[in-house]
């Protein structure tokens, strides 16, 4: 179900978010300087706006014990961890997605990883279901599909870890059973 994060008063156990960081599409532009590559096909947000949007969600739409799973990229790894700390969160794990790709052009190396950071508030971590403790590791290996699309394995892992928890996806691009969602493309 789609929710309006500015009006809803529902409370969630899991916030899963994939912010629209400002970035290029990859090394294409440098390899082929005259190509139009490099632009994202959706609007992006400044770091400050991303921080404020999440603060509003965390303050108003979370249960006391909750976890935040936030996607980020190398370019913003430090900033993401910093602003989450400023919002009162501790990082529990950096889950790395190894994005399996073909041989794409790159100026130096191909960036083939993204991070799914797990945050919680001190003393308020929501523990995963007993039957899956230790089942998942900090590495997800999955093929890249559409640009910016995150691996299905991430949903499957969270659904398995927190079977009965209420879940909200921010910046979603598709509906998924068992999740509420919000975003301008869903
Ligand atoms: C990184 S993509 C999300 C990709 C998605 N997680 C997936 O796996 O397909 C970020 C999304 O945020 C959306 N977005 C950008 N600015 C927004 C805003 N101000 N309000 C709502 N959504 C926004 C973009 O249009 C895009 O759909």
JSON list of N, CA, C and O in Angstrom, two decimals, residues 121-179:
[
{"chain": "A", "resi": 121, "resn": "UNK", "atom": "N", "xyz": [18.80, 2.29, 17.04]},
{"chain": "A", "resi": 121, "resn": "UNK", "atom": "CA", "xyz": [19.05, 3.22, 18.14]},
{"chain": "A", "resi": 121, "resn": "UNK", "atom": "C", "xyz": [19.51, 2.43, 19.35]},
{"chain": "A", "resi": 121, "resn": "UNK", "atom": "O", "xyz": [18.95, 1.35, 19.62]},
{"chain": "A", "resi": 122, "resn": "UNK", "atom": "N", "xyz": [20.50, 2.94, 20.05]},
{"chain": "A", "resi": 122, "resn": "UNK", "atom": "CA", "xyz": [21.09, 2.22, 21.20]},
{"chain": "A", "resi": 122, "resn": "UNK", "atom": "C", "xyz": [20.01, 1.66, 22.13]},
{"chain": "A", "resi": 122, "resn": "UNK", "atom": "O", "xyz": [19.11, 2.40, 22.54]},
{"chain": "A", "resi": 123, "resn": "UNK", "atom": "N", "xyz": [20.08, 0.37, 22.39]},
{"chain": "A", "resi": 123, "resn": "UNK", "atom": "CA", "xyz": [19.11, -0.27, 23.29]},
{"chain": "A", "resi": 123, "resn": "UNK", "atom": "C", "xyz": [17.78, -0.56, 22.63]},
{"chain": "A", "resi": 123, "resn": "UNK", "atom": "O", "xyz": [16.87, -1.09, 23.25]},
{"chain": "A", "resi": 124, "resn": "UNK", "atom": "N", "xyz": [17.63, -0.20, 21.35]},
{"chain": "A", "resi": 124, "resn": "UNK", "atom": "CA", "xyz": [16.32, -0.31, 20.68]},
{"chain": "A", "resi": 124, "resn": "UNK", "atom": "C", "xyz": [16.40, -1.13, 19.40]},
{"chain": "A", "resi": 124, "resn": "UNK", "atom": "O", "xyz": [15.57, -0.95, 18.50]},
{"chain": "A", "resi": 125, "resn": "UNK", "atom": "N", "xyz": [17.44, -1.96, 19.30]},
{"chain": "A", "resi": 125, "resn": "UNK", "atom": "CA", "xyz": [17.54, -2.76, 18.07]},
{"chain": "A", "resi": 125, "resn": "UNK", "atom": "C", "xyz": [16.38, -3.75, 18.04]},
{"chain": "A", "resi": 125, "resn": "UNK", "atom": "O", "xyz": [15.95, -4.27, 19.09]},
{"chain": "A", "resi": 126, "resn": "UNK", "atom": "N", "xyz": [15.84, -3.98, 16.88]},
{"chain": "A", "resi": 126, "resn": "UNK", "atom": "CA", "xyz": [14.80, -5.00, 16.73]},
{"chain": "A", "resi": 126, "resn": "UNK", "atom": "C", "xyz": [15.50, -6.27, 16.31]},
{"chain": "A", "resi": 126, "resn": "UNK", "atom": "O", "xyz": [16.14, -6.31, 15.24]},
{"chain": "A", "resi": 127, "resn": "UNK", "atom": "N", "xyz": [15.45, -7.29, 17.16]},
{"chain": "A", "resi": 127, "resn": "UNK", "atom": "CA", "xyz": [16.17, -8.52, 16.84]},
{"chain": "A", "resi": 127, "resn": "UNK", "atom": "C", "xyz": [15.45, -9.32, 15.77]},
{"chain": "A", "resi": 127, "resn": "UNK", "atom": "O", "xyz": [14.22, -9.31, 15.69]},
{"chain": "A", "resi": 128, "resn": "UNK", "atom": "N", "xyz": [16.26, -10.01, 14.98]},
{"chain": "A", "resi": 128, "resn": "UNK", "atom": "CA", "xyz": [15.68, -10.82, 13.92]},
{"chain": "A", "resi": 128, "resn": "UNK", "atom": "C", "xyz": [15.08, -12.10, 14.50]},
{"chain": "A", "resi": 128, "resn": "UNK", "atom": "O", "xyz": [15.36, -12.46, 15.65]},
{"chain": "A", "resi": 129, "resn": "UNK", "atom": "N", "xyz": [14.24, -12.77, 13.71]},
{"chain": "A", "resi": 129, "resn": "UNK", "atom": "CA", "xyz": [13.58, -13.97, 14.19]},
{"chain": "A", "resi": 129, "resn": "UNK", "atom": "C", "xyz": [14.62, -15.03, 14.58]},
{"chain": "A", "resi": 129, "resn": "UNK", "atom": "O", "xyz": [15.66, -15.17, 13.93]},
{"chain": "A", "resi": 130, "resn": "UNK", "atom": "N", "xyz": [14.31, -15.79, 15.63]},
{"chain": "A", "resi": 130, "resn": "UNK", "atom": "CA", "xyz": [15.26, -16.78, 16.18]},
{"chain": "A", "resi": 130, "resn": "UNK", "atom": "C", "xyz": [15.74, -17.78, 15.13]},
{"chain": "A", "resi": 130, "resn": "UNK", "atom": "O", "xyz": [16.91, -18.16, 15.11]},
{"chain": "A", "resi": 131, "resn": "UNK", "atom": "N", "xyz": [14.82, -18.18, 14.24]},
{"chain": "A", "resi": 131, "resn": "UNK", "atom": "CA", "xyz": [15.17, -19.26, 13.30]},
{"chain": "A", "resi": 131, "resn": "UNK", "atom": "C", "xyz": [16.15, -18.83, 12.20]},
{"chain": "A", "resi": 131, "resn": "UNK", "atom": "O", "xyz": [16.63, -19.67, 11.46]},
{"chain": "A", "resi": 132, "resn": "UNK", "atom": "N", "xyz": [16.46, -17.54, 12.10]},
{"chain": "A", "resi": 132, "resn": "UNK", "atom": "CA", "xyz": [17.36, -17.12, 11.02]},
{"chain": "A", "resi": 132, "resn": "UNK", "atom": "C", "xyz": [18.64, -16.45, 11.54]},
{"chain": "A", "resi": 132, "resn": "UNK", "atom": "O", "xyz": [19.38, -15.83, 10.78]},
{"chain": "A", "resi": 133, "resn": "UNK", "atom": "N", "xyz": [18.89, -16.58, 12.84]},
{"chain": "A", "resi": 133, "resn": "UNK", "atom": "CA", "xyz": [20.13, -15.98, 13.37]},
{"chain": "A", "resi": 133, "resn": "UNK", "atom": "C", "xyz": [21.34, -16.65, 12.72]},
{"chain": "A", "resi": 133, "resn": "UNK", "atom": "O", "xyz": [21.45, -17.87, 12.74]},
{"chain": "A", "resi": 134, "resn": "UNK", "atom": "N", "xyz": [22.20, -15.86, 12.12]},
{"chain": "A", "resi": 134, "resn": "UNK", "atom": "CA", "xyz": [23.39, -16.39, 11.47]},
{"chain": "A", "resi": 134, "resn": "UNK", "atom": "C", "xyz": [23.16, -16.93, 10.07]},
{"chain": "A", "resi": 134, "resn": "UNK", "atom": "O", "xyz": [24.09, -17.37, 9.40]},
{"chain": "A", "resi": 135, "resn": "UNK", "atom": "N", "xyz": [21.91, -16.89, 9.61]},
{"chain": "A", "resi": 135, "resn": "UNK", "atom": "CA", "xyz": [21.63, -17.46, 8.28]},
{"chain": "A", "resi": 135, "resn": "UNK", "atom": "C", "xyz": [22.19, -16.57, 7.16]},
{"chain": "A", "resi": 135, "resn": "UNK", "atom": "O", "xyz": [22.61, -17.08, 6.13]},
{"chain": "A", "resi": 136, "resn": "UNK", "atom": "N", "xyz": [22.18, -15.26, 7.37]},
{"chain": "A", "resi": 136, "resn": "UNK", "atom": "CA", "xyz": [22.62, -14.35, 6.30]},
{"chain": "A", "resi": 136, "resn": "UNK", "atom": "C", "xyz": [23.97, -13.76, 6.62]},
{"chain": "A", "resi": 136, "resn": "UNK", "atom": "O", "xyz": [24.32, -13.57, 7.78]},
{"chain": "A", "resi": 137, "resn": "UNK", "atom": "N", "xyz": [24.72, -13.43, 5.56]},
{"chain": "A", "resi": 137, "resn": "UNK", "atom": "CA", "xyz": [26.03, -12.83, 5.77]},
{"chain": "A", "resi": 137, "resn": "UNK", "atom": "C", "xyz": [25.98, -11.38, 5.31]},
{"chain": "A", "resi": 137, "resn": "UNK", "atom": "O", "xyz": [24.94, -10.89, 4.88]},
{"chain": "A", "resi": 138, "resn": "UNK", "atom": "N", "xyz": [27.12, -10.70, 5.40]},
{"chain": "A", "resi": 138, "resn": "UNK", "atom": "CA", "xyz": [27.16, -9.30, 5.00]},
{"chain": "A", "resi": 138, "resn": "UNK", "atom": "C", "xyz": [27.45, -9.16, 3.51]},
{"chain": "A", "resi": 138, "resn": "UNK", "atom": "O", "xyz": [27.82, -8.08, 3.05]},
{"chain": "A", "resi": 139, "resn": "UNK", "atom": "N", "xyz": [27.30, -10.23, 2.76]},
{"chain": "A", "resi": 139, "resn": "UNK", "atom": "CA", "xyz": [27.52, -10.13, 1.31]},
{"chain": "A", "resi": 139, "resn": "UNK", "atom": "C", "xyz": [26.31, -10.67, 0.54]},
{"chain": "A", "resi": 139, "resn": "UNK", "atom": "O", "xyz": [25.85, -11.79, 0.79]},
{"chain": "A", "resi": 140, "resn": "UNK", "atom": "N", "xyz": [25.82, -9.83, -0.36]},
{"chain": "A", "resi": 140, "resn": "UNK", "atom": "CA", "xyz": [24.75, -10.25, -1.28]},
{"chain": "A", "resi": 140, "resn": "UNK", "atom": "C", "xyz": [25.37, -10.26, -2.67]},
{"chain": "A", "resi": 140, "resn": "UNK", "atom": "O", "xyz": [25.99, -9.28, -3.08]},
{"chain": "A", "resi": 141, "resn": "UNK", "atom": "N", "xyz": [25.24, -11.36, -3.38]},
{"chain": "A", "resi": 141, "resn": "UNK", "atom": "CA", "xyz": [25.75, -11.40, -4.75]},
{"chain": "A", "resi": 141, "resn": "UNK", "atom": "C", "xyz": [24.56, -11.60, -5.67]},
{"chain": "A", "resi": 141, "resn": "UNK", "atom": "O", "xyz": [23.85, -12.59, -5.55]},
{"chain": "A", "resi": 142, "resn": "UNK", "atom": "N", "xyz": [24.31, -10.62, -6.51]},
{"chain": "A", "resi": 142, "resn": "UNK", "atom": "CA", "xyz": [23.16, -10.73, -7.42]},
{"chain": "A", "resi": 142, "resn": "UNK", "atom": "C", "xyz": [23.41, -9.88, -8.66]},
{"chain": "A", "resi": 142, "resn": "UNK", "atom": "O", "xyz": [24.08, -8.85, -8.59]},
{"chain": "A", "resi": 143, "resn": "UNK", "atom": "N", "xyz": [22.87, -10.33, -9.76]},
{"chain": "A", "resi": 143, "resn": "UNK", "atom": "CA", "xyz": [23.04, -9.64, -11.05]},
{"chain": "A", "resi": 143, "resn": "UNK", "atom": "C", "xyz": [22.34, -8.28, -11.04]},
{"chain": "A", "resi": 143, "resn": "UNK", "atom": "O", "xyz": [21.31, -8.12, -10.41]},
{"chain": "A", "resi": 144, "resn": "UNK", "atom": "N", "xyz": [22.91, -7.34, -11.75]},
{"chain": "A", "resi": 144, "resn": "UNK", "atom": "CA", "xyz": [22.28, -6.03, -11.92]},
{"chain": "A", "resi": 144, "resn": "UNK", "atom": "C", "xyz": [21.14, -6.16, -12.92]},
{"chain": "A", "resi": 144, "resn": "UNK", "atom": "O", "xyz": [21.30, -6.80, -13.96]},
{"chain": "A", "resi": 145, "resn": "UNK", "atom": "N", "xyz": [19.98, -5.55, -12.58]},
{"chain": "A", "resi": 145, "resn": "UNK", "atom": "CA", "xyz": [18.88, -5.52, -13.55]},
{"chain": "A", "resi": 145, "resn": "UNK", "atom": "C", "xyz": [18.78, -4.10, -14.08]},
{"chain": "A", "resi": 145, "resn": "UNK", "atom": "O", "xyz": [19.74, -3.60, -14.60]},
{"chain": "A", "resi": 146, "resn": "UNK", "atom": "N", "xyz": [17.63, -3.45, -13.87]},
{"chain": "A", "resi": 146, "resn": "UNK", "atom": "CA", "xyz": [17.45, -2.07, -14.31]},
{"chain": "A", "resi": 146, "resn": "UNK", "atom": "C", "xyz": [18.38, -1.13, -13.52]},
{"chain": "A", "resi": 146, "resn": "UNK", "atom": "O", "xyz": [18.74, -1.44, -12.37]},
{"chain": "A", "resi": 147, "resn": "UNK", "atom": "N", "xyz": [18.77, 0.00, -14.10]},
{"chain": "A", "resi": 147, "resn": "UNK", "atom": "CA", "xyz": [19.64, 0.93, -13.39]},
{"chain": "A", "resi": 147, "resn": "UNK", "atom": "C", "xyz": [19.03, 1.33, -12.06]},
{"chain": "A", "resi": 147, "resn": "UNK", "atom": "O", "xyz": [17.84, 1.67, -11.99]},
{"chain": "A", "resi": 148, "resn": "UNK", "atom": "N", "xyz": [19.82, 1.29, -11.01]},
{"chain": "A", "resi": 148, "resn": "UNK", "atom": "CA", "xyz": [19.41, 1.65, -9.65]},
{"chain": "A", "resi": 148, "resn": "UNK", "atom": "C", "xyz": [18.52, 0.63, -8.96]},
{"chain": "A", "resi": 148, "resn": "UNK", "atom": "O", "xyz": [18.19, 0.78, -7.79]},
{"chain": "A", "resi": 149, "resn": "UNK", "atom": "N", "xyz": [18.09, -0.37, -9.68]},
{"chain": "A", "resi": 149, "resn": "UNK", "atom": "CA", "xyz": [17.21, -1.37, -9.05]},
{"chain": "A", "resi": 149, "resn": "UNK", "atom": "C", "xyz": [18.01, -2.24, -8.09]},
{"chain": "A", "resi": 149, "resn": "UNK", "atom": "O", "xyz": [19.06, -2.75, -8.45]},
{"chain": "A", "resi": 150, "resn": "UNK", "atom": "N", "xyz": [17.50, -2.38, -6.88]},
{"chain": "A", "resi": 150, "resn": "UNK", "atom": "CA", "xyz": [18.23, -3.12, -5.88]},
{"chain": "A", "resi": 150, "resn": "UNK", "atom": "C", "xyz": [17.89, -4.61, -5.95]},
{"chain": "A", "resi": 150, "resn": "UNK", "atom": "O", "xyz": [16.86, -4.99, -6.47]},
{"chain": "A", "resi": 151, "resn": "UNK", "atom": "N", "xyz": [18.79, -5.45, -5.42]},
{"chain": "A", "resi": 151, "resn": "UNK", "atom": "CA", "xyz": [18.60, -6.89, -5.57]},
{"chain": "A", "resi": 151, "resn": "UNK", "atom": "C", "xyz": [17.39, -7.42, -4.80]},
{"chain": "A", "resi": 151, "resn": "UNK", "atom": "O", "xyz": [17.12, -6.96, -3.68]},
{"chain": "A", "resi": 152, "resn": "UNK", "atom": "N", "xyz": [16.70, -8.37, -5.42]},
{"chain": "A", "resi": 152, "resn": "UNK", "atom": "CA", "xyz": [15.53, -9.01, -4.77]},
{"chain": "A", "resi": 152, "resn": "UNK", "atom": "C", "xyz": [15.96, -9.66, -3.46]},
{"chain": "A", "resi": 152, "resn": "UNK", "atom": "O", "xyz": [15.19, -9.73, -2.50]},
{"chain": "A", "resi": 153, "resn": "UNK", "atom": "N", "xyz": [17.20, -10.13, -3.42]},
{"chain": "A", "resi": 153, "resn": "UNK", "atom": "CA", "xyz": [17.71, -10.81, -2.22]},
{"chain": "A", "resi": 153, "resn": "UNK", "atom": "C", "xyz": [17.57, -9.94, -0.97]},
{"chain": "A", "resi": 153, "resn": "UNK", "atom": "O", "xyz": [17.42, -10.46, 0.13]},
{"chain": "A", "resi": 154, "resn": "UNK", "atom": "N", "xyz": [17.61, -8.62, -1.14]},
{"chain": "A", "resi": 154, "resn": "UNK", "atom": "CA", "xyz": [17.50, -7.74, 0.03]},
{"chain": "A", "resi": 154, "resn": "UNK", "atom": "C", "xyz": [16.09, -7.82, 0.62]},
{"chain": "A", "resi": 154, "resn": "UNK", "atom": "O", "xyz": [15.92, -7.94, 1.83]},
{"chain": "A", "resi": 155, "resn": "UNK", "atom": "N", "xyz": [15.07, -7.78, -0.24]},
{"chain": "A", "resi": 155, "resn": "UNK", "atom": "CA", "xyz": [13.69, -7.93, 0.26]},
{"chain": "A", "resi": 155, "resn": "UNK", "atom": "C", "xyz": [13.52, -9.30, 0.92]},
{"chain": "A", "resi": 155, "resn": "UNK", "atom": "O", "xyz": [12.95, -9.42, 1.99]},
{"chain": "A", "resi": 156, "resn": "UNK", "atom": "N", "xyz": [14.02, -10.33, 0.23]},
{"chain": "A", "resi": 156, "resn": "UNK", "atom": "CA", "xyz": [13.81, -11.70, 0.72]},
{"chain": "A", "resi": 156, "resn": "UNK", "atom": "C", "xyz": [14.46, -11.88, 2.09]},
{"chain": "A", "resi": 156, "resn": "UNK", "atom": "O", "xyz": [13.90, -12.51, 2.99]},
{"chain": "A", "resi": 157, "resn": "UNK", "atom": "N", "xyz": [15.65, -11.29, 2.24]},
{"chain": "A", "resi": 157, "resn": "UNK", "atom": "CA", "xyz": [16.37, -11.39, 3.51]},
{"chain": "A", "resi": 157, "resn": "UNK", "atom": "C", "xyz": [15.58, -10.70, 4.62]},
{"chain": "A", "resi": 157, "resn": "UNK", "atom": "O", "xyz": [15.36, -11.28, 5.70]},
{"chain": "A", "resi": 158, "resn": "UNK", "atom": "N", "xyz": [15.11, -9.48, 4.36]},
{"chain": "A", "resi": 158, "resn": "UNK", "atom": "CA", "xyz": [14.40, -8.74, 5.41]},
{"chain": "A", "resi": 158, "resn": "UNK", "atom": "C", "xyz": [13.06, -9.40, 5.74]},
{"chain": "A", "resi": 158, "resn": "UNK", "atom": "O", "xyz": [12.64, -9.44, 6.90]},
{"chain": "A", "resi": 159, "resn": "UNK", "atom": "N", "xyz": [12.40, -9.93, 4.73]},
{"chain": "A", "resi": 159, "resn": "UNK", "atom": "CA", "xyz": [11.12, -10.61, 4.97]},
{"chain": "A", "resi": 159, "resn": "UNK", "atom": "C", "xyz": [11.32, -11.87, 5.82]},
{"chain": "A", "resi": 159, "resn": "UNK", "atom": "O", "xyz": [10.48, -12.22, 6.64]},
{"chain": "A", "resi": 160, "resn": "UNK", "atom": "N", "xyz": [12.44, -12.53, 5.61]},
{"chain": "A", "resi": 160, "resn": "UNK", "atom": "CA", "xyz": [12.75, -13.75, 6.35]},
{"chain": "A", "resi": 160, "resn": "UNK", "atom": "C", "xyz": [13.22, -13.41, 7.77]},
{"chain": "A", "resi": 160, "resn": "UNK", "atom": "O", "xyz": [12.85, -14.06, 8.75]},
{"chain": "A", "resi": 161, "resn": "UNK", "atom": "N", "xyz": [14.01, -12.35, 7.89]},
{"chain": "A", "resi": 161, "resn": "UNK", "atom": "CA", "xyz": [14.55, -11.97, 9.20]},
{"chain": "A", "resi": 161, "resn": "UNK", "atom": "C", "xyz": [13.48, -11.42, 10.13]},
{"chain": "A", "resi": 161, "resn": "UNK", "atom": "O", "xyz": [13.52, -11.62, 11.33]},
{"chain": "A", "resi": 162, "resn": "UNK", "atom": "N", "xyz": [12.55, -10.66, 9.54]},
{"chain": "A", "resi": 162, "resn": "UNK", "atom": "CA", "xyz": [11.54, -9.94, 10.35]},
{"chain": "A", "resi": 162, "resn": "UNK", "atom": "C", "xyz": [10.16, -10.28, 9.81]},
{"chain": "A", "resi": 162, "resn": "UNK", "atom": "O", "xyz": [9.47, -9.43, 9.24]},
{"chain": "A", "resi": 163, "resn": "UNK", "atom": "N", "xyz": [9.77, -11.55, 9.99]},
{"chain": "A", "resi": 163, "resn": "UNK", "atom": "CA", "xyz": [8.56, -12.05, 9.31]},
{"chain": "A", "resi": 163, "resn": "UNK", "atom": "C", "xyz": [7.31, -11.28, 9.67]},
{"chain": "A", "resi": 163, "resn": "UNK", "atom": "O", "xyz": [6.47, -11.01, 8.83]},
{"chain": "A", "resi": 164, "resn": "UNK", "atom": "N", "xyz": [7.17, -10.96, 10.94]},
{"chain": "A", "resi": 164, "resn": "UNK", "atom": "CA", "xyz": [5.89, -10.36, 11.36]},
{"chain": "A", "resi": 164, "resn": "UNK", "atom": "C", "xyz": [5.98, -8.84, 11.50]},
{"chain": "A", "resi": 164, "resn": "UNK", "atom": "O", "xyz": [5.01, -8.20, 11.92]},
{"chain": "A", "resi": 165, "resn": "UNK", "atom": "N", "xyz": [7.11, -8.26, 11.16]},
{"chain": "A", "resi": 165, "resn": "UNK", "atom": "CA", "xyz": [7.29, -6.83, 11.40]},
{"chain": "A", "resi": 165, "resn": "UNK", "atom": "C", "xyz": [6.62, -5.98, 10.34]},
{"chain": "A", "resi": 165, "resn": "UNK", "atom": "O", "xyz": [6.47, -6.41, 9.19]},
{"chain": "A", "resi": 166, "resn": "UNK", "atom": "N", "xyz": [6.25, -4.78, 10.73]},
{"chain": "A", "resi": 166, "resn": "UNK", "atom": "CA", "xyz": [5.68, -3.83, 9.76]},
{"chain": "A", "resi": 166, "resn": "UNK", "atom": "C", "xyz": [6.83, -3.16, 9.02]},
{"chain": "A", "resi": 166, "resn": "UNK", "atom": "O", "xyz": [7.81, -2.73, 9.63]},
{"chain": "A", "resi": 167, "resn": "UNK", "atom": "N", "xyz": [6.69, -3.07, 7.70]},
{"chain": "A", "resi": 167, "resn": "UNK", "atom": "CA", "xyz": [7.81, -2.61, 6.88]},
{"chain": "A", "resi": 167, "resn": "UNK", "atom": "C", "xyz": [7.38, -1.48, 5.95]},
{"chain": "A", "resi": 167, "resn": "UNK", "atom": "O", "xyz": [6.34, -1.57, 5.30]},
{"chain": "A", "resi": 168, "resn": "UNK", "atom": "N", "xyz": [8.23, -0.46, 5.89]},
{"chain": "A", "resi": 168, "resn": "UNK", "atom": "CA", "xyz": [7.98, 0.67, 4.98]},
{"chain": "A", "resi": 168, "resn": "UNK", "atom": "C", "xyz": [9.19, 0.84, 4.07]},
{"chain": "A", "resi": 168, "resn": "UNK", "atom": "O", "xyz": [10.32, 0.93, 4.55]},
{"chain": "A", "resi": 169, "resn": "UNK", "atom": "N", "xyz": [8.93, 0.90, 2.77]},
{"chain": "A", "resi": 169, "resn": "UNK", "atom": "CA", "xyz": [10.00, 1.17, 1.80]},
{"chain": "A", "resi": 169, "resn": "UNK", "atom": "C", "xyz": [9.90, 2.61, 1.33]},
{"chain": "A", "resi": 169, "resn": "UNK", "atom": "O", "xyz": [8.84, 3.03, 0.88]},
{"chain": "A", "resi": 170, "resn": "UNK", "atom": "N", "xyz": [11.01, 3.35, 1.45]},
{"chain": "A", "resi": 170, "resn": "UNK", "atom": "CA", "xyz": [11.05, 4.73, 0.95]},
{"chain": "A", "resi": 170, "resn": "UNK", "atom": "C", "xyz": [11.74, 4.77, -0.40]},
{"chain": "A", "resi": 170, "resn": "UNK", "atom": "O", "xyz": [12.70, 4.04, -0.63]},
{"chain": "A", "resi": 171, "resn": "UNK", "atom": "N", "xyz": [11.28, 5.65, -1.27]},
{"chain": "A", "resi": 171, "resn": "UNK", "atom": "CA", "xyz": [11.80, 5.80, -2.64]},
{"chain": "A", "resi": 171, "resn": "UNK", "atom": "C", "xyz": [11.60, 4.50, -3.44]},
{"chain": "A", "resi": 171, "resn": "UNK", "atom": "O", "xyz": [12.45, 4.13, -4.25]},
{"chain": "A", "resi": 172, "resn": "UNK", "atom": "N", "xyz": [10.47, 3.88, -3.20]},
{"chain": "A", "resi": 172, "resn": "UNK", "atom": "CA", "xyz": [10.16, 2.62, -3.89]},
{"chain": "A", "resi": 172, "resn": "UNK", "atom": "C", "xyz": [9.80, 2.89, -5.35]},
{"chain": "A", "resi": 172, "resn": "UNK", "atom": "O", "xyz": [9.35, 3.98, -5.71]},
{"chain": "A", "resi": 173, "resn": "UNK", "atom": "N", "xyz": [10.01, 1.89, -6.18]},
{"chain": "A", "resi": 173, "resn": "UNK", "atom": "CA", "xyz": [9.56, 1.99, -7.58]},
{"chain": "A", "resi": 173, "resn": "UNK", "atom": "C", "xyz": [8.57, 0.89, -7.94]},
{"chain": "A", "resi": 173, "resn": "UNK", "atom": "O", "xyz": [8.13, 0.81, -9.07]},
{"chain": "A", "resi": 174, "resn": "UNK", "atom": "N", "xyz": [8.29, 0.02, -6.96]},
{"chain": "A", "resi": 174, "resn": "UNK", "atom": "CA", "xyz": [7.29, -1.01, -7.23]},
{"chain": "A", "resi": 174, "resn": "UNK", "atom": "C", "xyz": [6.62, -1.40, -5.91]},
{"chain": "A", "resi": 174, "resn": "UNK", "atom": "O", "xyz": [7.16, -1.15, -4.83]},
{"chain": "A", "resi": 175, "resn": "UNK", "atom": "N", "xyz": [5.43, -1.99, -6.06]},
{"chain": "A", "resi": 175, "resn": "UNK", "atom": "CA", "xyz": [4.71, -2.48, -4.88]},
{"chain": "A", "resi": 175, "resn": "UNK", "atom": "C", "xyz": [5.24, -3.87, -4.53]},
{"chain": "A", "resi": 175, "resn": "UNK", "atom": "O", "xyz": [5.63, -4.62, -5.41]},
{"chain": "A", "resi": 176, "resn": "UNK", "atom": "N", "xyz": [5.19, -4.17, -3.26]},
{"chain": "A", "resi": 176, "resn": "UNK", "atom": "CA", "xyz": [5.58, -5.51, -2.85]},
{"chain": "A", "resi": 176, "resn": "UNK", "atom": "C", "xyz": [4.67, -5.97, -1.71]},
{"chain": "A", "resi": 176, "resn": "UNK", "atom": "O", "xyz": [4.44, -5.20, -0.76]},
{"chain": "A", "resi": 177, "resn": "UNK", "atom": "N", "xyz": [4.17, -7.19, -1.83]},
{"chain": "A", "resi": 177, "resn": "UNK", "atom": "CA", "xyz": [3.27, -7.72, -0.79]},
{"chain": "A", "resi": 177, "resn": "UNK", "atom": "C", "xyz": [3.91, -7.64, 0.58]},
{"chain": "A", "resi": 177, "resn": "UNK", "atom": "O", "xyz": [5.09, -7.97, 0.73]},
{"chain": "A", "resi": 178, "resn": "UNK", "atom": "N", "xyz": [3.16, -7.20, 1.55]},
{"chain": "A", "resi": 178, "resn": "UNK", "atom": "CA", "xyz": [3.65, -7.17, 2.92]},
{"chain": "A", "resi": 178, "resn": "UNK", "atom": "C", "xyz": [4.38, -5.88, 3.28]},
{"chain": "A", "resi": 178, "resn": "UNK", "atom": "O", "xyz": [4.82, -5.72, 4.41]},
{"chain": "A", "resi": 179, "resn": "UNK", "atom": "N", "xyz": [4.53, -5.00, 2.29]},
{"chain": "A", "resi": 179, "resn": "UNK", "atom": "CA", "xyz": [5.26, -3.74, 2.54]},
{"chain": "A", "resi": 179, "resn": "UNK", "atom": "C", "xyz": [4.35, -2.55, 2.23]},
{"chain": "A", "resi": 179, "resn": "UNK", "atom": "O", "xyz": [3.57, -2.59, 1.29]}
]
